[in-house]
Amino acid sequence: MLLSAGCSTDGYSKGGYQGFDTEDYFPQFESTAHLCGMAYPVPVYSYNMAYLPGISSEAELAAIRSRADEHAARLIERIREALAS
């Protein structure tokens, strides 16, 4: 399970503008995996990934790229762990 969200972690909380914690979106995927006899991996997710051309600054773009690189590294590590098991 892989997710990148444009907003901050605060947006994905009971009191945030999404109205739900990030983890609240995952049960249906876990249930489907169980039904299919699949292992359900711990999701990999990142926040603050929104870039708006003409609005976001170059510094914001650089920060997003850095977060995207970190996100990719975590995903690659998770894939390696799954292949090794």
CSV table of N, CA and C in Angstrom, one decimal:
chain,number,residue,atom,x,y,z
A,1,MET,N,0.9,-1.2,0.0
A,1,MET,CA,0.0,0.0,0.0
A,1,MET,C,0.9,1.2,0.0
A,2,LEU,N,0.7,2.1,-0.9
A,2,LEU,CA,1.5,3.3,-1.1
A,2,LEU,C,0.6,4.5,-1.2
A,3,LEU,N,0.9,5.6,-0.5
A,3,LEU,CA,0.1,6.8,-0.5
A,3,LEU,C,0.9,8.0,-0.3
A,4,SER,N,0.7,9.0,-1.1
A,4,SER,CA,1.3,10.3,-0.9
A,4,SER,C,0.2,11.3,-0.9
A,5,ALA,N,0.2,12.2,0.1
A,5,ALA,CA,-0.9,13.1,0.3
A,5,ALA,C,-0.3,14.5,0.2
A,6,GLY,N,-1.1,15.4,-0.4
A,6,GLY,CA,-0.6,16.8,-0.6
A,6,GLY,C,-0.6,17.6,0.7
A,7,CYS,N,-1.5,17.2,1.6
A,7,CYS,CA,-1.6,18.0,2.8
A,7,CYS,C,-0.7,17.5,3.9
A,8,SER,N,-0.7,18.2,5.0
A,8,SER,CA,0.1,17.8,6.2
A,8,SER,C,-0.6,16.7,7.0
A,9,THR,N,0.2,16.2,7.9
A,9,THR,CA,-0.4,15.2,8.8
A,9,THR,C,-1.6,15.7,9.6
A,10,ASP,N,-1.6,17.0,9.8
A,10,ASP,CA,-2.8,17.6,10.6
A,10,ASP,C,-4.1,17.5,9.7
A,11,GLY,N,-3.9,17.6,8.4
A,11,GLY,CA,-5.1,17.5,7.6
A,11,GLY,C,-5.8,16.1,7.6
A,12,TYR,N,-5.0,15.1,7.9
A,12,TYR,CA,-5.5,13.7,8.0
A,12,TYR,C,-5.5,13.3,9.5
A,13,SER,N,-6.5,14.0,10.2
A,13,SER,CA,-6.7,13.7,11.6
A,13,SER,C,-8.2,13.9,11.8
A,14,LYS,N,-8.6,13.4,13.0
A,14,LYS,CA,-10.1,13.6,13.3
A,14,LYS,C,-10.5,15.0,13.3
A,15,GLY,N,-9.6,15.9,13.7
A,15,GLY,CA,-10.0,17.3,13.8
A,15,GLY,C,-9.5,18.1,12.5
A,16,GLY,N,-8.9,17.4,11.6
A,16,GLY,CA,-8.4,18.1,10.4
A,16,GLY,C,-9.4,18.2,9.3
A,17,TYR,N,-9.1,18.8,8.2
A,17,TYR,CA,-10.1,19.1,7.2
A,17,TYR,C,-10.5,17.8,6.4
A,18,GLN,N,-9.7,16.7,6.5
A,18,GLN,CA,-10.2,15.5,5.9
A,18,GLN,C,-11.2,14.8,6.8
A,19,GLY,N,-11.0,15.0,8.1
A,19,GLY,CA,-11.9,14.5,9.1
A,19,GLY,C,-11.6,13.1,9.6
A,20,PHE,N,-10.6,12.5,9.0
A,20,PHE,CA,-10.2,11.1,9.4
A,20,PHE,C,-8.7,11.0,9.5
A,21,ASP,N,-8.2,10.1,10.3
A,21,ASP,CA,-6.8,9.8,10.4
A,21,ASP,C,-6.4,9.0,9.1
A,22,THR,N,-5.2,9.1,8.7
A,22,THR,CA,-4.8,8.3,7.5
A,22,THR,C,-5.1,6.9,7.6
A,23,GLU,N,-4.9,6.3,8.8
A,23,GLU,CA,-5.1,4.8,9.0
A,23,GLU,C,-6.6,4.5,8.8
A,24,ASP,N,-7.5,5.4,8.9
A,24,ASP,CA,-8.9,5.1,8.8
A,24,ASP,C,-9.3,4.8,7.3
A,25,TYR,N,-8.4,5.1,6.4
A,25,TYR,CA,-8.7,4.8,5.0
A,25,TYR,C,-8.3,3.4,4.6
A,26,PHE,N,-7.6,2.6,5.5
A,26,PHE,CA,-6.9,1.4,5.1
A,26,PHE,C,-7.7,0.1,5.4
A,27,PRO,N,-8.7,0.1,6.3
A,27,PRO,CA,-9.3,-1.2,6.6
A,27,PRO,C,-9.9,-2.0,5.4
A,28,GLN,N,-10.5,-1.3,4.5
A,28,GLN,CA,-11.1,-2.0,3.4
A,28,GLN,C,-10.0,-2.7,2.5
A,29,PHE,N,-8.8,-2.2,2.5
A,29,PHE,CA,-7.8,-2.8,1.7
A,29,PHE,C,-7.2,-4.0,2.5
A,30,GLU,N,-7.1,-3.9,3.8
A,30,GLU,CA,-6.7,-5.0,4.7
A,30,GLU,C,-7.7,-6.1,4.6
A,31,SER,N,-9.0,-5.8,4.6
A,31,SER,CA,-10.0,-6.8,4.5
A,31,SER,C,-10.0,-7.5,3.2
A,32,THR,N,-9.8,-6.8,2.1
A,32,THR,CA,-9.7,-7.4,0.8
A,32,THR,C,-8.5,-8.4,0.7
A,33,ALA,N,-7.4,-7.9,1.3
A,33,ALA,CA,-6.2,-8.8,1.3
A,33,ALA,C,-6.5,-10.1,2.0
A,34,HIS,N,-7.1,-9.9,3.2
A,34,HIS,CA,-7.4,-11.1,4.0
A,34,HIS,C,-8.4,-12.1,3.2
A,35,LEU,N,-9.4,-11.5,2.6
A,35,LEU,CA,-10.3,-12.3,1.8
A,35,LEU,C,-9.6,-13.1,0.7
A,36,CYS,N,-8.6,-12.4,0.1
A,36,CYS,CA,-7.9,-13.1,-1.0
A,36,CYS,C,-6.8,-14.0,-0.6
A,37,GLY,N,-6.5,-14.0,0.7
A,37,GLY,CA,-5.4,-14.9,1.3
A,37,GLY,C,-4.1,-14.2,1.1
A,38,MET,N,-4.1,-12.9,1.0
A,38,MET,CA,-2.8,-12.2,0.7
A,38,MET,C,-2.3,-11.6,2.1
A,39,ALA,N,-1.0,-11.4,2.1
A,39,ALA,CA,-0.5,-10.7,3.3
A,39,ALA,C,-0.7,-9.2,3.1
A,40,TYR,N,-1.1,-8.5,4.1
A,40,TYR,CA,-1.3,-7.1,4.1
A,40,TYR,C,-0.1,-6.4,4.6
A,41,PRO,N,0.7,-5.7,3.8
A,41,PRO,CA,1.9,-5.0,4.3
A,41,PRO,C,1.5,-3.7,5.0
A,42,VAL,N,2.4,-3.3,5.8
A,42,VAL,CA,2.2,-2.0,6.5
A,42,VAL,C,2.3,-0.9,5.4
A,43,PRO,N,1.3,0.0,5.3
A,43,PRO,CA,1.4,1.0,4.3
A,43,PRO,C,2.6,1.9,4.4
A,44,VAL,N,3.0,2.4,3.3
A,44,VAL,CA,4.1,3.5,3.2
A,44,VAL,C,3.4,4.7,2.7
A,45,TYR,N,3.4,5.8,3.6
A,45,TYR,CA,2.8,7.0,3.2
A,45,TYR,C,3.6,8.2,3.6
A,46,SER,N,3.4,9.3,2.8
A,46,SER,CA,4.1,10.6,3.1
A,46,SER,C,3.1,11.7,2.9
A,47,TYR,N,3.4,12.8,3.5
A,47,TYR,CA,2.6,14.0,3.5
A,47,TYR,C,3.3,15.2,2.9
A,48,ASN,N,2.6,16.3,2.7
A,48,ASN,CA,3.2,17.5,2.2
A,48,ASN,C,3.8,17.3,0.8
A,49,MET,N,3.1,16.7,-0.1
A,49,MET,CA,3.7,16.3,-1.4
A,49,MET,C,3.0,17.2,-2.5
A,50,ALA,N,2.3,18.2,-2.2
A,50,ALA,CA,1.6,19.0,-3.2
A,50,ALA,C,2.5,20.1,-3.8
A,51,TYR,N,2.6,20.1,-5.1
A,51,TYR,CA,3.3,21.2,-5.8
A,51,TYR,C,2.4,21.9,-6.8
A,52,LEU,N,2.3,23.2,-6.7
A,52,LEU,CA,1.4,23.9,-7.6
A,52,LEU,C,2.2,24.8,-8.5
A,53,PRO,N,2.4,24.5,-9.7
A,53,PRO,CA,3.2,25.3,-10.6
A,53,PRO,C,2.7,26.7,-10.7
A,54,GLY,N,3.6,27.6,-10.6
A,54,GLY,CA,3.3,29.0,-10.6
A,54,GLY,C,2.9,29.6,-9.2
A,55,ILE,N,2.7,28.7,-8.3
A,55,ILE,CA,2.4,29.1,-6.9
A,55,ILE,C,3.4,28.7,-5.9
A,56,SER,N,3.8,27.4,-6.0
A,56,SER,CA,4.9,26.9,-5.1
A,56,SER,C,6.2,27.5,-5.4
A,57,SER,N,7.0,27.7,-4.5
A,57,SER,CA,8.4,28.2,-4.7
A,57,SER,C,9.3,27.1,-5.1
A,58,GLU,N,10.5,27.5,-5.6
A,58,GLU,CA,11.6,26.6,-5.9
A,58,GLU,C,12.0,25.8,-4.6
A,59,ALA,N,12.1,26.5,-3.5
A,59,ALA,CA,12.5,25.9,-2.2
A,59,ALA,C,11.4,24.8,-1.9
A,60,GLU,N,10.1,25.1,-2.1
A,60,GLU,CA,9.1,24.1,-1.8
A,60,GLU,C,9.2,22.9,-2.7
A,61,LEU,N,9.5,23.2,-3.9
A,61,LEU,CA,9.7,22.1,-4.9
A,61,LEU,C,10.9,21.2,-4.5
A,62,ALA,N,12.0,21.8,-4.1
A,62,ALA,CA,13.2,21.1,-3.6
A,62,ALA,C,12.8,20.2,-2.4
A,63,ALA,N,12.0,20.8,-1.5
A,63,ALA,CA,11.7,20.0,-0.3
A,63,ALA,C,10.7,18.9,-0.6
A,64,ILE,N,9.8,19.1,-1.6
A,64,ILE,CA,9.0,18.0,-2.0
A,64,ILE,C,9.8,16.9,-2.7
A,65,ARG,N,10.7,17.3,-3.5
A,65,ARG,CA,11.6,16.3,-4.2
A,65,ARG,C,12.4,15.5,-3.1
A,66,SER,N,12.8,16.1,-2.1
A,66,SER,CA,13.5,15.4,-1.0
A,66,SER,C,12.6,14.5,-0.3
A,67,ARG,N,11.4,14.9,0.0
A,67,ARG,CA,10.4,14.0,0.6
A,67,ARG,C,10.1,12.8,-0.3
A,68,ALA,N,10.0,13.1,-1.6
A,68,ALA,CA,9.7,12.0,-2.6
A,68,ALA,C,10.8,11.0,-2.6
A,69,ASP,N,12.1,11.5,-2.5
A,69,ASP,CA,13.2,10.6,-2.5
A,69,ASP,C,13.2,9.7,-1.3
A,70,GLU,N,12.8,10.3,-0.1
A,70,GLU,CA,12.7,9.5,1.1
A,70,GLU,C,11.6,8.5,1.0
A,71,HIS,N,10.5,8.9,0.5
A,71,HIS,CA,9.3,8.1,0.3
A,71,HIS,C,9.7,6.9,-0.6
A,72,ALA,N,10.4,7.1,-1.7
A,72,ALA,CA,10.8,6.1,-2.6
A,72,ALA,C,11.8,5.1,-1.9
A,73,ALA,N,12.7,5.6,-1.1
A,73,ALA,CA,13.7,4.8,-0.4
A,73,ALA,C,12.9,3.9,0.6
A,74,ARG,N,11.9,4.4,1.3
A,74,ARG,CA,11.1,3.5,2.2
A,74,ARG,C,10.4,2.4,1.4
A,75,LEU,N,9.8,2.8,0.3
A,75,LEU,CA,9.1,1.8,-0.5
A,75,LEU,C,10.1,0.7,-1.0
A,76,ILE,N,11.2,1.1,-1.5
A,76,ILE,CA,12.2,0.2,-2.0
A,76,ILE,C,12.6,-0.8,-0.9
A,77,GLU,N,12.8,-0.2,0.3
A,77,GLU,CA,13.2,-1.1,1.5
A,77,GLU,C,12.1,-2.1,1.8
A,78,ARG,N,10.8,-1.6,1.7
A,78,ARG,CA,9.7,-2.5,2.0
A,78,ARG,C,9.6,-3.6,1.0
A,79,ILE,N,9.9,-3.3,-0.3
A,79,ILE,CA,9.9,-4.3,-1.3
A,79,ILE,C,11.0,-5.3,-1.1
A,80,ARG,N,12.1,-4.8,-0.8
A,80,ARG,CA,13.3,-5.7,-0.5
A,80,ARG,C,12.9,-6.7,0.7
A,81,GLU,N,12.3,-6.1,1.7
A,81,GLU,CA,11.9,-7.0,2.8
A,81,GLU,C,10.9,-8.0,2.4
A,82,ALA,N,10.0,-7.7,1.6
A,82,ALA,CA,8.9,-8.6,1.1
A,82,ALA,C,9.6,-9.7,0.3
A,83,LEU,N,10.5,-9.3,-0.6
A,83,LEU,CA,11.1,-10.3,-1.4
A,83,LEU,C,12.0,-11.3,-0.6
A,84,ALA,N,12.6,-10.8,0.5
A,84,ALA,CA,13.5,-11.6,1.3
A,84,ALA,C,12.7,-12.6,2.2
A,85,SER,N,11.4,-12.3,2.4
A,85,SER,CA,10.7,-13.2,3.3
A,85,SER,C,10.0,-14.4,2.6
